[in-house]
Structures are given as C-alpha cells and as structure tokens.
C-alpha cells in the first residue's frame, strides 16, 4: 500500500533528518521545509537516490509570515495532499530571557508556536474532511519544566496536540506530541552549549528517538516520550514542585 505524502519542517539536521530518512525508507514521498536551500537540495537528491521516493523542496524561514504562508498553502492543498505533517523545526536561544533582545524571543515563539499552530490548522483543514491523516508535533519534556520561554512554548505545543488528538481522532485524524529529552543534534551546538552540560546518560540518539516515535504513532499514542529514562523523568517532573525543578536549570545550558 502506498504511504501518505509527508511534509517535514527542519529536515536538514538532527531529529528532522532522522524523520526524513526513516519516512523515505518506509516509502513516503516527502516535502522538505527549512531555510538553507542548498542543504535541502542536497538532502532531497540523497533521499531520491537512496530510497527512490519523490522529494519536493520548499525553502522557507518560518519566522517570516509570507514564507510561512507558502508552507501553509502547500499543507492545505487538496491536490497531492500532505497526509503526514511533522512540525519539527525549532531552536533555542543562547542567553537567559532578560539578556535576549525581545525580537529574538519573538522569532523563537514564531517557529516553536506560531508555525506549529498555523501548519496544524492548515493540515487538519484538509485531513478532517478526507477522514485521514496525522500530525506529529515535536515538543519537548522541557514543556513539563520551568525552563524559560522555550519550555512555555513547548507546553503550548503539547497541550494543543493533546486537545487536537482528543477532538479529531474519531474523525480519522491523529495528532501526536513527541517529547524528546536531550538529543544529540545541532540544537545545542547552535546554542554554543556542549554535551558535557548534562550527564552522558541523558543524551538520546536521534535515529532511535524517531524509530520509537513512529512506533508510538502506529500504536495510537497521543504523547510519545522515547526512552525509559525520560518516561520516568517526565512522570516524576509532573509531580515535582517547580521550585525543586528549578534547581536543575543549568542542565543542558552551559
Ligand atoms: N536536541 C534536543 O535536545 C531537543 C530536545 C527536545 C526537543 N527538541 C526539539 O526538536 C526539534 C528539532 O530540533 P533538533 O535538535 O533536531 O535541532 P537541529 O539539529 O538544530 O535542527 C533544526 C532544524 O530546524 C530548521 N530550522 C531552524 N530554524 C528554522 C526556521 N526559522 N525556519 C525553518 N526551519 C528552521 C533547521 O534548518 P535551517 O537552519 O536550514 O533552517 C534544521 O533543519 C525542535 O523543535 C527542538 O525544539 C530538541
């Protein structure tokens, strides 16, 4: 049986790159969205050659409303429709809240929240009438912790996804929030944070994480927290007072 067309944001590195490879390996044609067009084209060529799938490239900076609107139009299209949307693109800021220019905070919110909201809306708008489709929103276990505006954004993504899954599942459409813990990608490198900033046992492998996430999607989970260690940590975090959680603010930050 042919697999639905998948659109992945942020597929050129880290978790998104693993999604692109594993989905192509399962026979999904792809639409790839990120800023770096040369990197997108190189990845598209590699995926076409390695897996024999069709790959569309859509270069877009998700902080830019006009560029985001082009991606929304592609996601909303009924012709050759997107059957699986992976909202994965994201980044963190190098500095603490008050040291950041407010425009940097706004740009992070635009990618982590506004793009996820608008693309989820566009996807559900064409999936629900067709009675089929799935959205994976890459959130974070940080959404359960008091870790600044990044955590606040991820809490929104998890909450939106849980609600949407409850609401649209009966109509044949799934929405799953994927909550990674620290994962070896370019994310911390882009923030100038070394992997020594957290104990080695806390670092996950992106390929294993994505394999677990796709298995959770197939099982019908609403929330996917890959790895036993983070399932335990996420469970504990939900019932730990934020004043105690705040003592671990430095992890993954230096
Ligand atoms: N790594 C972790 O420890 C971790 C933990 C929990 C959650 N997460 C979440 O996982 C997701 C993926 O992160 P990652 O660790 O894989 O990061 P990564 O390796 O840095 O990859 C980020 C991807 O997002 C794209 N991107 C960044 N800003 C963008 C923008 N303005 N517009 C369009 N695309 C943009 C990048 O491509 P371009 O630069 O070419 O645009 C790249 O493809 C994020 O949502 C992140 O918050 C990560």
PDB file of C-alpha atoms and ligand atoms in Angstrom:
ATOM      1  CA  UNK A   1       0.000   0.000   0.000  1.00  0.00           C
ATOM      2  CA  UNK A   2       1.379   3.454  -0.836  1.00  0.00           C
ATOM      3  CA  UNK A   3       2.327   5.671   2.075  1.00  0.00           C
ATOM      4  CA  UNK A   4       0.921   9.200   2.505  1.00  0.00           C
ATOM      5  CA  UNK A   5       2.957  12.201   1.400  1.00  0.00           C
ATOM      6  CA  UNK A   6       4.876  13.565   4.406  1.00  0.00           C
ATOM      7  CA  UNK A   7       5.934  17.182   4.979  1.00  0.00           C
ATOM      8  CA  UNK A   8       8.778  17.625   7.473  1.00  0.00           C
ATOM      9  CA  UNK A   9       9.932  21.008   8.770  1.00  0.00           C
ATOM     10  CA  UNK A  10      13.575  21.221   9.818  1.00  0.00           C
ATOM     11  CA  UNK A  11      14.702  18.039   7.982  1.00  0.00           C
ATOM     12  CA  UNK A  12      18.293  19.128   7.301  1.00  0.00           C
ATOM     13  CA  UNK A  13      19.701  18.249  10.730  1.00  0.00           C
ATOM     14  CA  UNK A  14      19.100  16.277  13.898  1.00  0.00           C
ATOM     15  CA  UNK A  15      15.646  14.854  14.634  1.00  0.00           C
ATOM     16  CA  UNK A  16      14.136  16.136  11.365  1.00  0.00           C
ATOM     17  CA  UNK A  17      16.919  14.496   9.349  1.00  0.00           C
ATOM     18  CA  UNK A  18      16.146  11.175  11.031  1.00  0.00           C
ATOM     19  CA  UNK A  19      12.432  11.634  10.234  1.00  0.00           C
ATOM     20  CA  UNK A  20      13.254  12.370   6.586  1.00  0.00           C
ATOM     21  CA  UNK A  21      15.392   9.212   6.230  1.00  0.00           C
ATOM     22  CA  UNK A  22      13.079   6.877   8.121  1.00  0.00           C
ATOM     23  CA  UNK A  23       9.941   8.112   6.348  1.00  0.00           C
ATOM     24  CA  UNK A  24      11.621   7.844   2.938  1.00  0.00           C
ATOM     25  CA  UNK A  25      12.802   4.353   3.876  1.00  0.00           C
ATOM     26  CA  UNK A  26       9.151   3.420   4.568  1.00  0.00           C
ATOM     27  CA  UNK A  27       8.190   4.694   1.104  1.00  0.00           C
ATOM     28  CA  UNK A  28       6.747   8.138   1.937  1.00  0.00           C
ATOM     29  CA  UNK A  29       7.218  10.824  -0.718  1.00  0.00           C
ATOM     30  CA  UNK A  30       8.384  13.988   1.011  1.00  0.00           C
ATOM     31  CA  UNK A  31       8.138  17.774   1.120  1.00  0.00           C
ATOM     32  CA  UNK A  32      11.112  19.278   2.952  1.00  0.00           C
ATOM     33  CA  UNK A  33      10.964  22.724   4.600  1.00  0.00           C
ATOM     34  CA  UNK A  34      13.890  24.680   6.118  1.00  0.00           C
ATOM     35  CA  UNK A  35      15.877  27.855   5.418  1.00  0.00           C
ATOM     36  CA  UNK A  36      19.103  26.544   3.875  1.00  0.00           C
ATOM     37  CA  UNK A  37      18.111  25.778   0.278  1.00  0.00           C
ATOM     38  CA  UNK A  38      21.456  24.234  -0.761  1.00  0.00           C
ATOM     39  CA  UNK A  39      21.311  21.841   2.173  1.00  0.00           C
ATOM     40  CA  UNK A  40      17.665  20.984   1.371  1.00  0.00           C
ATOM     41  CA  UNK A  41      18.505  20.241  -2.287  1.00  0.00           C
ATOM     42  CA  UNK A  42      21.467  18.048  -1.290  1.00  0.00           C
ATOM     43  CA  UNK A  43      19.264  16.085   1.128  1.00  0.00           C
ATOM     44  CA  UNK A  44      16.481  15.772  -1.456  1.00  0.00           C
ATOM     45  CA  UNK A  45      18.942  14.342  -4.013  1.00  0.00           C
ATOM     46  CA  UNK A  46      20.290  11.871  -1.440  1.00  0.00           C
ATOM     47  CA  UNK A  47      16.783  10.693  -0.476  1.00  0.00           C
ATOM     48  CA  UNK A  48      15.680  10.283  -4.119  1.00  0.00           C
ATOM     49  CA  UNK A  49      18.770   8.190  -4.883  1.00  0.00           C
ATOM     50  CA  UNK A  50      18.768   6.106  -1.704  1.00  0.00           C
ATOM     51  CA  UNK A  51      15.040   5.370  -1.414  1.00  0.00           C
ATOM     52  CA  UNK A  52      13.528   6.053  -4.860  1.00  0.00           C
ATOM     53  CA  UNK A  53      10.945   8.486  -3.451  1.00  0.00           C
ATOM     54  CA  UNK A  54       9.740  11.821  -4.838  1.00  0.00           C
ATOM     55  CA  UNK A  55      11.012  14.820  -2.863  1.00  0.00           C
ATOM     56  CA  UNK A  56       9.791  18.439  -3.097  1.00  0.00           C
ATOM     57  CA  UNK A  57      11.860  21.230  -1.578  1.00  0.00           C
ATOM     58  CA  UNK A  58      10.258  24.311  -0.059  1.00  0.00           C
ATOM     59  CA  UNK A  59      12.851  26.776   1.251  1.00  0.00           C
ATOM     60  CA  UNK A  60      11.216  28.923   3.925  1.00  0.00           C
ATOM     61  CA  UNK A  61      12.163  30.800   7.068  1.00  0.00           C
ATOM     62  CA  UNK A  62       9.280  30.020   9.419  1.00  0.00           C
ATOM     63  CA  UNK A  63       9.769  33.342  11.240  1.00  0.00           C
ATOM     64  CA  UNK A  64       8.718  35.088   8.036  1.00  0.00           C
ATOM     65  CA  UNK A  65       4.917  35.310   7.691  1.00  0.00           C
ATOM     66  CA  UNK A  66       4.998  35.391   3.872  1.00  0.00           C
ATOM     67  CA  UNK A  67       7.258  32.319   3.747  1.00  0.00           C
ATOM     68  CA  UNK A  68       5.127  30.548   6.367  1.00  0.00           C
ATOM     69  CA  UNK A  69       2.018  31.337   4.274  1.00  0.00           C
ATOM     70  CA  UNK A  70       3.598  29.486   1.305  1.00  0.00           C
ATOM     71  CA  UNK A  71       4.117  26.430   3.516  1.00  0.00           C
ATOM     72  CA  UNK A  72       0.549  26.724   4.858  1.00  0.00           C
ATOM     73  CA  UNK A  73      -0.762  26.754   1.281  1.00  0.00           C
ATOM     74  CA  UNK A  74       1.166  23.569   0.473  1.00  0.00           C
ATOM     75  CA  UNK A  75      -0.084  21.864   3.645  1.00  0.00           C
ATOM     76  CA  UNK A  76      -3.694  22.943   2.982  1.00  0.00           C
ATOM     77  CA  UNK A  77      -3.692  21.820  -0.683  1.00  0.00           C
ATOM     78  CA  UNK A  78      -6.175  19.118  -1.653  1.00  0.00           C
ATOM     79  CA  UNK A  79      -4.214  18.129  -4.738  1.00  0.00           C
ATOM     80  CA  UNK A  80      -1.463  15.590  -3.875  1.00  0.00           C
ATOM     81  CA  UNK A  81      -2.358  16.235  -0.210  1.00  0.00           C
ATOM     82  CA  UNK A  82       0.027  16.065   2.718  1.00  0.00           C
ATOM     83  CA  UNK A  83      -1.079  13.013   4.738  1.00  0.00           C
ATOM     84  CA  UNK A  84       1.565  13.278   7.455  1.00  0.00           C
ATOM     85  CA  UNK A  85       2.821  16.605   8.807  1.00  0.00           C
ATOM     86  CA  UNK A  86       5.890  16.620  11.055  1.00  0.00           C
ATOM     87  CA  UNK A  87       6.230  20.013  12.758  1.00  0.00           C
ATOM     88  CA  UNK A  88       9.834  19.631  13.873  1.00  0.00           C
ATOM     89  CA  UNK A  89      11.790  22.832  13.076  1.00  0.00           C
ATOM     90  CA  UNK A  90      12.984  24.650  16.151  1.00  0.00           C
ATOM     91  CA  UNK A  91      15.809  26.266  18.040  1.00  0.00           C
ATOM     92  CA  UNK A  92      16.663  27.579  21.478  1.00  0.00           C
ATOM     93  CA  UNK A  93      18.217  30.889  22.467  1.00  0.00           C
ATOM     94  CA  UNK A  94      21.763  31.225  23.750  1.00  0.00           C
ATOM     95  CA  UNK A  95      21.039  33.660  26.547  1.00  0.00           C
ATOM     96  CA  UNK A  96      18.698  33.952  29.533  1.00  0.00           C
ATOM     97  CA  UNK A  97      15.331  35.677  28.991  1.00  0.00           C
ATOM     98  CA  UNK A  98      16.223  39.237  30.015  1.00  0.00           C
ATOM     99  CA  UNK A  99      19.534  39.184  28.132  1.00  0.00           C
ATOM    100  CA  UNK A 100      17.734  38.457  24.872  1.00  0.00           C
ATOM    101  CA  UNK A 101      16.501  41.093  22.535  1.00  0.00           C
ATOM    102  CA  UNK A 102      12.690  40.774  22.523  1.00  0.00           C
ATOM    103  CA  UNK A 103      12.792  40.215  18.741  1.00  0.00           C
ATOM    104  CA  UNK A 104      14.909  37.084  19.288  1.00  0.00           C
ATOM    105  CA  UNK A 105      12.294  35.840  21.770  1.00  0.00           C
ATOM    106  CA  UNK A 106       9.561  36.656  19.239  1.00  0.00           C
ATOM    107  CA  UNK A 107      11.391  34.741  16.476  1.00  0.00           C
ATOM    108  CA  UNK A 108      11.660  31.652  18.700  1.00  0.00           C
ATOM    109  CA  UNK A 109       7.936  31.895  19.513  1.00  0.00           C
ATOM    110  CA  UNK A 110       7.171  32.294  15.792  1.00  0.00           C
ATOM    111  CA  UNK A 111       8.917  28.999  14.936  1.00  0.00           C
ATOM    112  CA  UNK A 112       8.029  26.952  18.021  1.00  0.00           C
ATOM    113  CA  UNK A 113       4.402  28.083  18.371  1.00  0.00           C
ATOM    114  CA  UNK A 114       3.004  30.213  15.518  1.00  0.00           C
ATOM    115  CA  UNK A 115       4.304  27.947  12.746  1.00  0.00           C
ATOM    116  CA  UNK A 116       3.092  24.829  14.601  1.00  0.00           C
ATOM    117  CA  UNK A 117      -0.351  26.372  15.200  1.00  0.00           C
ATOM    118  CA  UNK A 118      -0.813  27.586  11.613  1.00  0.00           C
ATOM    119  CA  UNK A 119       0.530  24.423   9.943  1.00  0.00           C
ATOM    120  CA  UNK A 120      -1.549  22.179  12.240  1.00  0.00           C
ATOM    121  CA  UNK A 121      -4.633  24.260  11.348  1.00  0.00           C
ATOM    122  CA  UNK A 122      -3.834  24.016   7.616  1.00  0.00           C
ATOM    123  CA  UNK A 123      -3.259  20.238   7.858  1.00  0.00           C
ATOM    124  CA  UNK A 124      -6.389  19.441   9.876  1.00  0.00           C
ATOM    125  CA  UNK A 125      -8.411  21.603   7.489  1.00  0.00           C
ATOM    126  CA  UNK A 126      -7.755  19.197   4.609  1.00  0.00           C
ATOM    127  CA  UNK A 127      -7.284  15.963   6.635  1.00  0.00           C
ATOM    128  CA  UNK A 128     -10.515  16.041   8.668  1.00  0.00           C
ATOM    129  CA  UNK A 129     -12.832  16.311   5.617  1.00  0.00           C
ATOM    130  CA  UNK A 130     -10.851  13.459   3.978  1.00  0.00           C
ATOM    131  CA  UNK A 131     -11.148  11.419   7.208  1.00  0.00           C
ATOM    132  CA  UNK A 132      -7.455  10.514   7.242  1.00  0.00           C
ATOM    133  CA  UNK A 133      -4.066  11.941   8.165  1.00  0.00           C
ATOM    134  CA  UNK A 134      -1.651  12.505  11.017  1.00  0.00           C
ATOM    135  CA  UNK A 135       0.323  15.350  12.562  1.00  0.00           C
ATOM    136  CA  UNK A 136       3.430  14.859  14.709  1.00  0.00           C
ATOM    137  CA  UNK A 137       4.337  17.960  16.699  1.00  0.00           C
ATOM    138  CA  UNK A 138       7.878  17.822  18.067  1.00  0.00           C
ATOM    139  CA  UNK A 139       7.574  19.288  21.544  1.00  0.00           C
ATOM    140  CA  UNK A 140       9.920  18.553  24.487  1.00  0.00           C
ATOM    141  CA  UNK A 141       9.936  17.142  28.006  1.00  0.00           C
ATOM    142  CA  UNK A 142      11.080  20.692  28.824  1.00  0.00           C
ATOM    143  CA  UNK A 143       7.401  21.617  28.473  1.00  0.00           C
ATOM    144  CA  UNK A 144       6.859  19.958  31.881  1.00  0.00           C
ATOM    145  CA  UNK A 145       9.627  22.078  33.476  1.00  0.00           C
ATOM    146  CA  UNK A 146      10.154  25.756  34.319  1.00  0.00           C
ATOM    147  CA  UNK A 147      12.915  26.390  31.742  1.00  0.00           C
ATOM    148  CA  UNK A 148      12.051  29.816  30.371  1.00  0.00           C
ATOM    149  CA  UNK A 149      10.110  30.827  27.316  1.00  0.00           C
ATOM    150  CA  UNK A 150      11.331  27.731  25.423  1.00  0.00           C
ATOM    151  CA  UNK A 151       9.539  25.476  27.938  1.00  0.00           C
ATOM    152  CA  UNK A 152       6.453  27.685  27.827  1.00  0.00           C
ATOM    153  CA  UNK A 153       6.342  27.305  24.035  1.00  0.00           C
ATOM    154  CA  UNK A 154       6.722  23.525  24.262  1.00  0.00           C
ATOM    155  CA  UNK A 155       3.979  23.322  26.932  1.00  0.00           C
ATOM    156  CA  UNK A 156       1.682  25.030  24.397  1.00  0.00           C
ATOM    157  CA  UNK A 157       2.640  22.526  21.672  1.00  0.00           C
ATOM    158  CA  UNK A 158       1.981  19.525  23.935  1.00  0.00           C
ATOM    159  CA  UNK A 159      -1.344  20.920  25.127  1.00  0.00           C
ATOM    160  CA  UNK A 160      -2.529  21.843  21.605  1.00  0.00           C
ATOM    161  CA  UNK A 161      -1.611  18.371  20.331  1.00  0.00           C
ATOM    162  CA  UNK A 162      -3.354  16.529  23.196  1.00  0.00           C
ATOM    163  CA  UNK A 163      -6.530  18.526  22.662  1.00  0.00           C
ATOM    164  CA  UNK A 164      -6.460  18.110  18.866  1.00  0.00           C
ATOM    165  CA  UNK A 165      -5.933  14.350  19.142  1.00  0.00           C
ATOM    166  CA  UNK A 166      -8.883  14.028  21.515  1.00  0.00           C
ATOM    167  CA  UNK A 167     -11.024  16.123  19.200  1.00  0.00           C
ATOM    168  CA  UNK A 168     -10.220  14.736  15.742  1.00  0.00           C
ATOM    169  CA  UNK A 169      -9.268  11.105  16.395  1.00  0.00           C
ATOM    170  CA  UNK A 170     -12.889   9.985  15.991  1.00  0.00           C
ATOM    171  CA  UNK A 171     -12.836  11.577  12.522  1.00  0.00           C
ATOM    172  CA  UNK A 172      -9.849   9.502  11.438  1.00  0.00           C
ATOM    173  CA  UNK A 173      -7.089  12.075  12.044  1.00  0.00           C
ATOM    174  CA  UNK A 174      -4.318  11.668  14.598  1.00  0.00           C
ATOM    175  CA  UNK A 175      -2.190  14.292  16.340  1.00  0.00           C
ATOM    176  CA  UNK A 176       0.771  13.168  18.452  1.00  0.00           C
ATOM    177  CA  UNK A 177       3.164  15.263  20.533  1.00  0.00           C
ATOM    178  CA  UNK A 178       6.718  13.916  20.537  1.00  0.00           C
ATOM    179  CA  UNK A 179       8.585  14.890  23.714  1.00  0.00           C
ATOM    180  CA  UNK A 180      12.339  14.307  23.335  1.00  0.00           C
ATOM    181  CA  UNK A 181      14.790  14.719  26.161  1.00  0.00           C
ATOM    182  CA  UNK A 182      18.349  15.907  25.421  1.00  0.00           C
ATOM    183  CA  UNK A 183      19.155  14.555  21.967  1.00  0.00           C
ATOM    184  CA  UNK A 184      22.474  14.682  20.064  1.00  0.00           C
ATOM    185  CA  UNK A 185      21.715  17.053  17.155  1.00  0.00           C
ATOM    186  CA  UNK A 186      22.874  20.518  16.041  1.00  0.00           C
ATOM    187  CA  UNK A 187      20.426  22.124  18.513  1.00  0.00           C
ATOM    188  CA  UNK A 188      22.885  22.595  21.409  1.00  0.00           C
ATOM    189  CA  UNK A 189      25.790  23.295  19.049  1.00  0.00           C
ATOM    190  CA  UNK A 190      23.787  26.191  17.561  1.00  0.00           C
ATOM    191  CA  UNK A 191      23.323  27.486  21.116  1.00  0.00           C
ATOM    192  CA  UNK A 192      27.079  27.078  21.872  1.00  0.00           C
ATOM    193  CA  UNK A 193      26.197  24.529  24.552  1.00  0.00           C
ATOM    194  CA  UNK A 194      28.464  21.494  24.923  1.00  0.00           C
ATOM    195  CA  UNK A 195      27.199  17.966  25.525  1.00  0.00           C
ATOM    196  CA  UNK A 196      29.138  17.969  28.799  1.00  0.00           C
ATOM    197  CA  UNK A 197      26.427  20.295  30.097  1.00  0.00           C
ATOM    198  CA  UNK A 198      24.355  17.228  31.002  1.00  0.00           C
ATOM    199  CA  UNK A 199      25.449  13.724  32.083  1.00  0.00           C
ATOM    200  CA  UNK A 200      26.112  11.361  29.151  1.00  0.00           C
ATOM    201  CA  UNK A 201      23.248   9.024  30.134  1.00  0.00           C
ATOM    202  CA  UNK A 202      20.804  11.878  29.476  1.00  0.00           C
ATOM    203  CA  UNK A 203      21.687  12.144  25.754  1.00  0.00           C
ATOM    204  CA  UNK A 204      19.492  10.313  23.262  1.00  0.00           C
ATOM    205  CA  UNK A 205      20.282   9.216  19.721  1.00  0.00           C
ATOM    206  CA  UNK A 206      18.083  10.950  17.113  1.00  0.00           C
ATOM    207  CA  UNK A 207      17.597   7.833  14.935  1.00  0.00           C
ATOM    208  CA  UNK A 208      16.476   5.697  17.886  1.00  0.00           C
ATOM    209  CA  UNK A 209      14.223   8.527  19.104  1.00  0.00           C
ATOM    210  CA  UNK A 210      12.477   8.769  15.726  1.00  0.00           C
ATOM    211  CA  UNK A 211      12.088   4.973  15.426  1.00  0.00           C
ATOM    212  CA  UNK A 212      10.403   4.993  18.860  1.00  0.00           C
ATOM    213  CA  UNK A 213       8.234   7.980  17.882  1.00  0.00           C
ATOM    214  CA  UNK A 214       6.996   6.353  14.661  1.00  0.00           C
ATOM    215  CA  UNK A 215       6.211   3.178  16.623  1.00  0.00           C
ATOM    216  CA  UNK A 216       4.223   5.263  19.144  1.00  0.00           C
ATOM    217  CA  UNK A 217       2.316   6.930  16.291  1.00  0.00           C
ATOM    218  CA  UNK A 218       1.396   3.489  14.902  1.00  0.00           C
ATOM    219  CA  UNK A 219       0.303   2.368  18.376  1.00  0.00           C
ATOM    220  CA  UNK A 220      -2.031   5.369  18.582  1.00  0.00           C
ATOM    221  CA  UNK A 221      -0.260   7.230  21.398  1.00  0.00           C
ATOM    222  CA  UNK A 222      -1.159  10.894  21.935  1.00  0.00           C
ATOM    223  CA  UNK A 223       2.111  11.657  23.737  1.00  0.00           C
ATOM    224  CA  UNK A 224       5.389   9.966  22.827  1.00  0.00           C
ATOM    225  CA  UNK A 225       8.253  10.164  25.322  1.00  0.00           C
ATOM    226  CA  UNK A 226      11.011   7.999  23.834  1.00  0.00           C
ATOM    227  CA  UNK A 227      13.325   6.014  26.157  1.00  0.00           C
ATOM    228  CA  UNK A 228      12.575   4.506  29.529  1.00  0.00           C
ATOM    229  CA  UNK A 229      14.767   7.041  31.336  1.00  0.00           C
ATOM    230  CA  UNK A 230      12.781  10.026  30.021  1.00  0.00           C
ATOM    231  CA  UNK A 231       9.436   8.292  30.606  1.00  0.00           C
ATOM    232  CA  UNK A 232      10.457   8.056  34.276  1.00  0.00           C
ATOM    233  CA  UNK A 233      11.831  11.627  34.385  1.00  0.00           C
ATOM    234  CA  UNK A 234       8.729  13.050  32.686  1.00  0.00           C
ATOM    235  CA  UNK A 235       6.476  11.165  35.109  1.00  0.00           C
ATOM    236  CA  UNK A 236       8.448  12.469  38.114  1.00  0.00           C
ATOM    237  CA  UNK A 237       8.578  16.024  36.719  1.00  0.00           C
ATOM    238  CA  UNK A 238       4.775  16.252  36.508  1.00  0.00           C
ATOM    239  CA  UNK A 239       4.520  15.748  40.280  1.00  0.00           C
ATOM    240  CA  UNK A 240       7.624  17.696  41.414  1.00  0.00           C
ATOM    241  CA  UNK A 241       7.173  21.280  42.668  1.00  0.00           C
ATOM    242  CA  UNK A 242       8.609  23.813  40.204  1.00  0.00           C
ATOM    243  CA  UNK A 243      10.813  25.311  42.961  1.00  0.00           C
ATOM    244  CA  UNK A 244      12.614  21.940  43.141  1.00  0.00           C
ATOM    245  CA  UNK A 245      12.696  21.520  39.362  1.00  0.00           C
ATOM    246  CA  UNK A 246      14.284  24.975  39.063  1.00  0.00           C
ATOM    247  CA  UNK A 247      17.430  23.654  40.811  1.00  0.00           C
ATOM    248  CA  UNK A 248      18.239  21.762  37.611  1.00  0.00           C
ATOM    249  CA  UNK A 249      18.033  24.855  35.372  1.00  0.00           C
ATOM    250  CA  UNK A 250      21.730  24.653  34.464  1.00  0.00           C
ATOM    251  CA  UNK A 251      21.458  21.221  32.811  1.00  0.00           C
ATOM    252  CA  UNK A 252      21.975  21.441  29.048  1.00  0.00           C
ATOM    253  CA  UNK A 253      22.620  25.161  29.250  1.00  0.00           C
ATOM    254  CA  UNK A 254      26.423  25.649  29.506  1.00  0.00           C
TER     255      UNK A 254
HETATM  256  N1  LIG B   1      18.021  18.282  20.545  1.00  0.00           N
HETATM  257  C1  LIG B   1      17.381  18.266  21.685  1.00  0.00           C
HETATM  258  O1  LIG B   1      17.964  18.026  22.766  1.00  0.00           O
HETATM  259  C2  LIG B   1      15.884  18.518  21.703  1.00  0.00           C
HETATM  260  C3  LIG B   1      15.185  18.176  22.872  1.00  0.00           C
HETATM  261  C4  LIG B   1      13.806  18.377  22.924  1.00  0.00           C
HETATM  262  C5  LIG B   1      13.150  18.907  21.834  1.00  0.00           C
HETATM  263  N2  LIG B   1      13.853  19.244  20.712  1.00  0.00           N
HETATM  264  C6  LIG B   1      13.097  19.815  19.593  1.00  0.00           C
HETATM  265  O2  LIG B   1      13.316  19.014  18.438  1.00  0.00           O
HETATM  266  C7  LIG B   1      13.123  19.799  17.263  1.00  0.00           C
HETATM  267  C8  LIG B   1      14.293  19.572  16.306  1.00  0.00           C
HETATM  268  O3  LIG B   1      15.479  20.005  16.946  1.00  0.00           O
HETATM  269  P1  LIG B   1      16.911  19.377  16.651  1.00  0.00           P
HETATM  270  O4  LIG B   1      17.507  19.093  17.957  1.00  0.00           O
HETATM  271  O5  LIG B   1      16.830  18.330  15.633  1.00  0.00           O
HETATM  272  O6  LIG B   1      17.639  20.709  16.078  1.00  0.00           O
HETATM  273  P2  LIG B   1      18.721  20.937  14.920  1.00  0.00           P
HETATM  274  O7  LIG B   1      19.599  19.746  14.758  1.00  0.00           O
HETATM  275  O8  LIG B   1      19.348  22.251  15.240  1.00  0.00           O
HETATM  276  O9  LIG B   1      17.806  21.081  13.602  1.00  0.00           O
HETATM  277  C9  LIG B   1      16.904  22.150  13.498  1.00  0.00           C
HETATM  278  C10 LIG B   1      16.211  22.128  12.128  1.00  0.00           C
HETATM  279  O10 LIG B   1      15.234  23.186  12.121  1.00  0.00           O
HETATM  280  C11 LIG B   1      15.467  24.049  10.990  1.00  0.00           C
HETATM  281  N3  LIG B   1      15.126  25.427  11.369  1.00  0.00           N
HETATM  282  C12 LIG B   1      15.642  26.159  12.391  1.00  0.00           C
HETATM  283  N4  LIG B   1      15.138  27.399  12.378  1.00  0.00           N
HETATM  284  C13 LIG B   1      14.272  27.463  11.326  1.00  0.00           C
HETATM  285  C14 LIG B   1      13.469  28.495  10.758  1.00  0.00           C
HETATM  286  N5  LIG B   1      13.464  29.743  11.261  1.00  0.00           N
HETATM  287  N6  LIG B   1      12.714  28.207   9.682  1.00  0.00           N
HETATM  288  C15 LIG B   1      12.734  26.968   9.128  1.00  0.00           C
HETATM  289  N7  LIG B   1      13.482  25.956   9.612  1.00  0.00           N
HETATM  290  C16 LIG B   1      14.252  26.206  10.678  1.00  0.00           C
HETATM  291  C17 LIG B   1      16.967  23.875  10.670  1.00  0.00           C
HETATM  292  O11 LIG B   1      17.278  24.139   9.299  1.00  0.00           O
HETATM  293  P3  LIG B   1      17.779  25.603   8.776  1.00  0.00           P
HETATM  294  O12 LIG B   1      18.789  26.110   9.761  1.00  0.00           O
HETATM  295  O13 LIG B   1      18.316  25.354   7.394  1.00  0.00           O
HETATM  296  O14 LIG B   1      16.559  26.448   8.703  1.00  0.00           O
HETATM  297  C18 LIG B   1      17.156  22.387  10.973  1.00  0.00           C
HETATM  298  O15 LIG B   1      16.758  21.607   9.857  1.00  0.00           O
HETATM  299  C19 LIG B   1      12.967  21.256  17.721  1.00  0.00           C
HETATM  300  O16 LIG B   1      11.598  21.595  17.726  1.00  0.00           O
HETATM  301  C20 LIG B   1      13.514  21.215  19.153  1.00  0.00           C
HETATM  302  O17 LIG B   1      12.946  22.228  19.952  1.00  0.00           O
HETATM  303  C21 LIG B   1      15.196  19.069  20.618  1.00  0.00           C
END
